[in-house]
XYZ file of C-alpha atoms in Angstrom:
303
model
C 103.637 79.807 66.242
C 102.535 78.272 69.489
C 100.511 80.029 71.920
C 102.175 81.465 75.234
C 100.353 79.861 78.242
C 101.190 80.831 81.849
C 99.685 79.258 84.948
C 100.235 80.419 88.517
C 101.308 77.802 91.093
C 100.585 78.853 94.447
C 101.129 75.909 97.307
C 101.335 75.681 101.213
C 105.356 75.562 101.196
C 105.681 74.556 104.746
C 103.979 71.012 103.981
C 106.241 68.321 102.179
C 102.923 66.985 100.510
C 102.386 70.298 99.141
C 105.807 70.693 97.768
C 105.455 67.251 96.395
C 102.375 68.243 94.599
C 103.964 71.458 93.602
C 106.800 69.695 91.842
C 104.354 67.336 90.169
C 102.239 70.301 88.859
C 105.373 72.167 87.508
C 106.949 69.135 86.069
C 103.739 68.397 83.865
C 103.191 71.934 82.846
C 106.197 72.547 81.669
C 106.322 69.020 79.658
C 102.861 70.334 78.083
C 104.610 73.772 77.165
C 102.847 76.071 79.614
C 104.861 78.072 81.667
C 104.742 77.612 85.383
C 104.812 81.027 87.574
C 105.949 81.271 90.822
C 105.399 83.944 93.644
C 108.870 85.256 95.236
C 107.943 84.171 98.657
C 107.663 80.303 97.314
C 110.626 80.576 94.883
C 113.188 78.778 96.817
C 111.025 76.239 98.601
C 109.506 75.282 95.266
C 112.763 75.273 93.030
C 114.427 73.331 95.364
C 111.315 70.633 95.201
C 110.715 71.216 91.339
C 114.455 71.620 90.134
C 115.490 74.698 87.934
C 113.984 73.449 84.559
C 116.462 75.618 82.561
C 114.614 78.938 83.047
C 111.274 77.467 82.153
C 109.665 78.805 85.349
C 108.803 82.387 85.645
C 108.250 84.795 88.764
C 104.929 86.790 88.985
C 106.778 90.179 88.916
C 107.847 89.009 85.417
C 104.444 88.500 84.020
C 101.685 90.472 83.558
C 98.807 89.167 85.452
C 96.489 89.760 82.390
C 98.345 86.676 80.911
C 97.703 84.171 83.613
C 95.307 81.850 82.433
C 94.755 79.917 85.773
C 95.897 79.825 89.232
C 96.620 76.181 90.311
C 96.411 76.059 94.281
C 97.757 73.270 96.279
C 96.761 73.405 99.883
C 93.888 74.079 102.145
C 91.106 76.670 101.881
C 93.707 79.050 103.702
C 95.958 78.738 100.779
C 93.182 79.502 98.219
C 92.414 82.599 100.286
C 95.759 83.623 99.907
C 96.057 82.672 96.314
C 92.960 85.344 95.708
C 94.831 87.950 97.457
C 97.746 87.717 95.248
C 95.787 87.976 92.415
C 92.931 90.497 93.502
C 91.775 92.833 90.793
C 92.637 90.333 87.735
C 90.000 88.197 86.415
C 92.233 84.933 86.524
C 90.302 82.108 87.785
C 91.587 79.920 90.986
C 91.632 76.248 90.580
C 92.166 74.513 94.378
C 93.639 71.230 94.912
C 92.707 70.425 98.430
C 95.465 69.061 100.855
C 94.258 70.137 103.644
C 90.899 69.227 105.938
C 87.427 70.183 104.544
C 88.681 72.038 102.015
C 85.391 73.725 100.748
C 86.819 76.082 98.386
C 88.799 73.336 96.294
C 87.964 71.510 93.568
C 89.846 68.483 93.370
C 91.746 66.083 95.877
C 95.120 65.221 95.963
C 94.545 61.897 94.337
C 93.005 63.370 91.585
C 96.132 65.743 90.834
C 96.812 63.756 87.361
C 93.162 64.105 85.992
C 92.930 67.548 87.235
C 95.938 68.808 85.124
C 94.950 66.804 82.295
C 91.356 68.714 82.257
C 93.271 72.171 82.993
C 95.784 71.452 80.194
C 92.645 71.085 77.837
C 90.824 74.037 79.273
C 87.850 71.680 80.078
C 86.230 73.575 83.216
C 83.742 75.943 84.141
C 84.124 79.179 86.058
C 81.995 80.960 88.618
C 81.837 83.931 90.059
C 81.911 84.182 93.748
C 80.671 87.565 95.630
C 83.287 89.573 97.954
C 82.735 92.194 100.184
C 84.584 95.249 100.693
C 85.300 96.796 104.286
C 86.195 100.120 105.589
C 87.310 101.379 109.096
C 86.520 104.879 109.713
C 87.931 106.849 113.045
C 86.297 110.187 113.644
C 84.840 109.841 110.415
C 87.782 109.272 108.660
C 88.640 106.095 106.648
C 92.153 104.620 108.120
C 91.937 101.726 106.453
C 90.338 99.739 103.455
C 90.208 95.659 102.584
C 87.924 93.110 101.315
C 87.087 89.496 101.939
C 85.981 86.362 100.082
C 84.882 84.502 103.137
C 84.402 87.034 105.951
C 85.201 90.144 107.975
C 84.963 89.565 111.415
C 85.056 92.200 114.188
C 86.571 90.500 117.600
C 87.240 91.139 120.969
C 90.891 92.472 121.191
C 91.238 91.143 125.032
C 90.060 87.931 126.466
C 88.875 89.467 129.696
C 86.655 91.936 128.292
C 83.947 91.721 125.869
C 83.701 93.944 122.872
C 80.253 96.368 123.280
C 78.819 97.033 119.492
C 75.951 98.686 117.859
C 74.772 97.328 114.641
C 73.566 99.395 111.877
C 71.777 98.333 108.428
C 71.164 100.775 105.862
C 71.840 103.721 108.249
C 69.309 102.923 110.603
C 70.467 101.503 114.289
C 69.248 97.770 114.742
C 70.796 96.612 118.269
C 73.336 96.934 120.673
C 74.821 94.144 122.739
C 78.128 93.065 124.323
C 79.779 89.970 122.623
C 83.194 88.179 121.519
C 82.636 89.629 118.038
C 80.525 89.911 114.708
C 81.069 88.122 111.736
C 80.096 89.731 108.354
C 80.227 86.599 105.948
C 79.552 86.469 101.893
C 77.540 82.994 101.053
C 80.744 81.465 100.151
C 81.919 81.970 104.248
C 78.739 80.489 105.410
C 80.481 77.432 105.810
C 83.519 78.865 107.343
C 83.732 80.880 110.515
C 80.113 81.964 110.304
C 78.978 78.499 110.457
C 81.263 77.849 113.491
C 79.551 80.763 115.207
C 76.075 79.125 114.519
C 75.121 80.946 111.336
C 73.147 79.368 108.501
C 74.923 77.584 105.314
C 73.684 79.726 102.306
C 73.976 78.436 98.562
C 76.581 80.195 97.119
C 74.161 81.252 93.966
C 72.070 83.495 96.721
C 73.288 86.897 96.889
C 73.308 87.947 100.467
C 75.246 89.086 103.187
C 75.476 87.612 106.517
C 75.517 89.179 109.964
C 76.411 86.420 112.670
C 77.053 87.692 116.494
C 79.495 85.575 118.548
C 79.039 84.818 122.124
C 76.449 87.825 122.431
C 74.796 88.686 125.631
C 71.548 89.813 124.279
C 68.127 88.380 123.620
C 67.922 89.573 120.305
C 71.492 88.524 118.769
C 70.200 85.991 115.893
C 72.079 85.283 112.796
C 70.997 87.794 109.878
C 70.698 87.438 106.227
C 70.910 90.786 104.398
C 70.147 91.736 100.894
C 73.291 92.112 99.377
C 72.602 96.118 98.112
C 72.529 96.833 101.825
C 75.180 99.045 103.670
C 76.161 97.565 106.804
C 78.072 99.198 109.701
C 79.532 97.594 113.520
C 80.386 100.566 115.632
C 82.639 99.928 118.635
C 81.161 101.515 121.703
C 83.031 103.667 123.953
C 81.012 102.635 127.097
C 83.339 99.879 127.937
C 86.531 101.091 126.594
C 86.869 97.902 124.969
C 88.954 97.756 121.936
C 88.580 95.208 118.829
C 90.243 93.575 115.833
C 89.256 93.470 112.311
C 90.128 90.297 110.470
C 89.545 90.174 106.796
C 89.670 86.444 105.747
C 91.819 85.658 108.812
C 94.785 87.291 106.772
C 94.621 91.037 107.066
C 94.076 92.590 110.288
C 93.537 96.108 111.893
C 93.215 97.249 115.391
C 89.952 99.037 116.128
C 89.734 101.575 119.067
C 86.596 102.729 121.203
C 84.478 104.458 118.610
C 85.852 102.750 115.580
C 83.113 102.177 112.929
C 83.544 99.044 110.334
C 81.222 99.384 107.109
C 81.038 96.569 104.696
C 79.016 96.504 101.314
C 78.844 94.190 98.373
C 82.423 94.755 96.437
C 82.353 95.153 92.640
C 85.173 92.928 92.288
C 84.359 88.891 92.889
C 86.694 85.928 92.961
C 86.372 83.662 89.936
C 86.632 80.185 90.935
C 87.172 77.204 88.285
C 84.926 74.184 88.642
C 85.550 70.738 87.503
C 82.424 69.360 88.748
C 79.193 70.142 87.730
C 77.273 68.878 90.514
C 74.955 70.907 92.783
C 76.070 72.395 96.081
C 73.916 69.633 98.161
C 76.328 67.087 96.919
C 79.338 69.362 97.921
C 77.580 69.782 101.383
C 77.420 65.739 101.870
C 80.604 65.234 100.561
C 82.474 67.799 102.709
C 80.675 67.228 105.820
C 80.326 63.540 105.573
C 76.410 64.009 106.235
C 74.522 60.978 106.410
C 71.765 60.424 103.534
C 71.045 56.394 104.261
C 67.428 55.816 103.644
C 67.047 58.643 100.660
C 65.181 56.838 98.036
C 64.543 60.096 95.837
C 61.366 60.906 93.718
C 59.637 57.683 92.549
C 59.320 57.423 88.666
C 56.012 57.937 87.554
C-alpha cells in the first residue's frame, strides 16, 4: 500500500510567473503520486493554470493539517509570510521558491525549481525553527486584540501630519518616551526586513533576541535595542498629543491603537518551521541576497 503524501502549494496568484511555477509544481507532484493541496482563495486561478487533474488536487479544508508534509511557497517574502499565517499552529515546514526581489526567507530561486522539487520528493532537506513573537493590544487594561509575527510587529503613527508619542517599557520598567513615526519590534528573522530599513542591526537567525527599533524618533536616546528573548516588552501610546497609531503584524494583520493603548510583545511558544536545502552559513546568504562586495578576501592561510 502506497503512502499518502500531501503538500500545500501557495503562490502569488497575481503574477503570471508565479502561476506558471505553480502549474509546474502541481504537475510534478501529481506525476510523483503526491497530492497537491490548494487554498480556496487561489483555487480558480491555479486550476485555470494547472488544469483539473481529474480530482487529484485537494482543497485545504478537505485535509487535516497534520497530514501536510510540506508547504511549497512560490513568490517573495510576503507570500511566505502569508503561507505561515495559513498554517499557523501546525508543525508543517515551509519551503520558499523566490519569485520576488531579495527573498530573504526563500530557499531556492525560480531557475532551481526542478532540482528543488526533486529533493522535496526525496525529503532531502533540513528543517529549522524560527522564533516568533506574540503581540497583544490592551485598552483600559483589557486585551482587545491578539496576534503574532514572524518578522515584526510595528506600531506606526496613524496620520502623516502628527507624530506618535510613545513610552517604552522593558520587563515592567519604563525605559524612555519620545515622539516618532513608529517602533518596530522584530525577531532575528525580521532583522533583515523592516527593522533593517529603520537602521536596526542584522541579527543571525540562530541568536535568540527581540529587536526594538524606533523610526524617525525625536530623542537623543532612541537607538535600536537588542533585548533578551525572555523579556516582556510594552509600547504605550501616550495621550498628551491625542495622536493615534496602528499596529501591523508582518504587514498583514492590523489593529487601530487609540491614545492610551498599550502593545505588549513577548516570545511565542509557537515557532515557524522552514525547510532548508542549503547547509551554508548565514554569512553567505547575506552576501548573496545583498550582493555584498567580498573582493580581496583571502581567508585564513593554511598552516
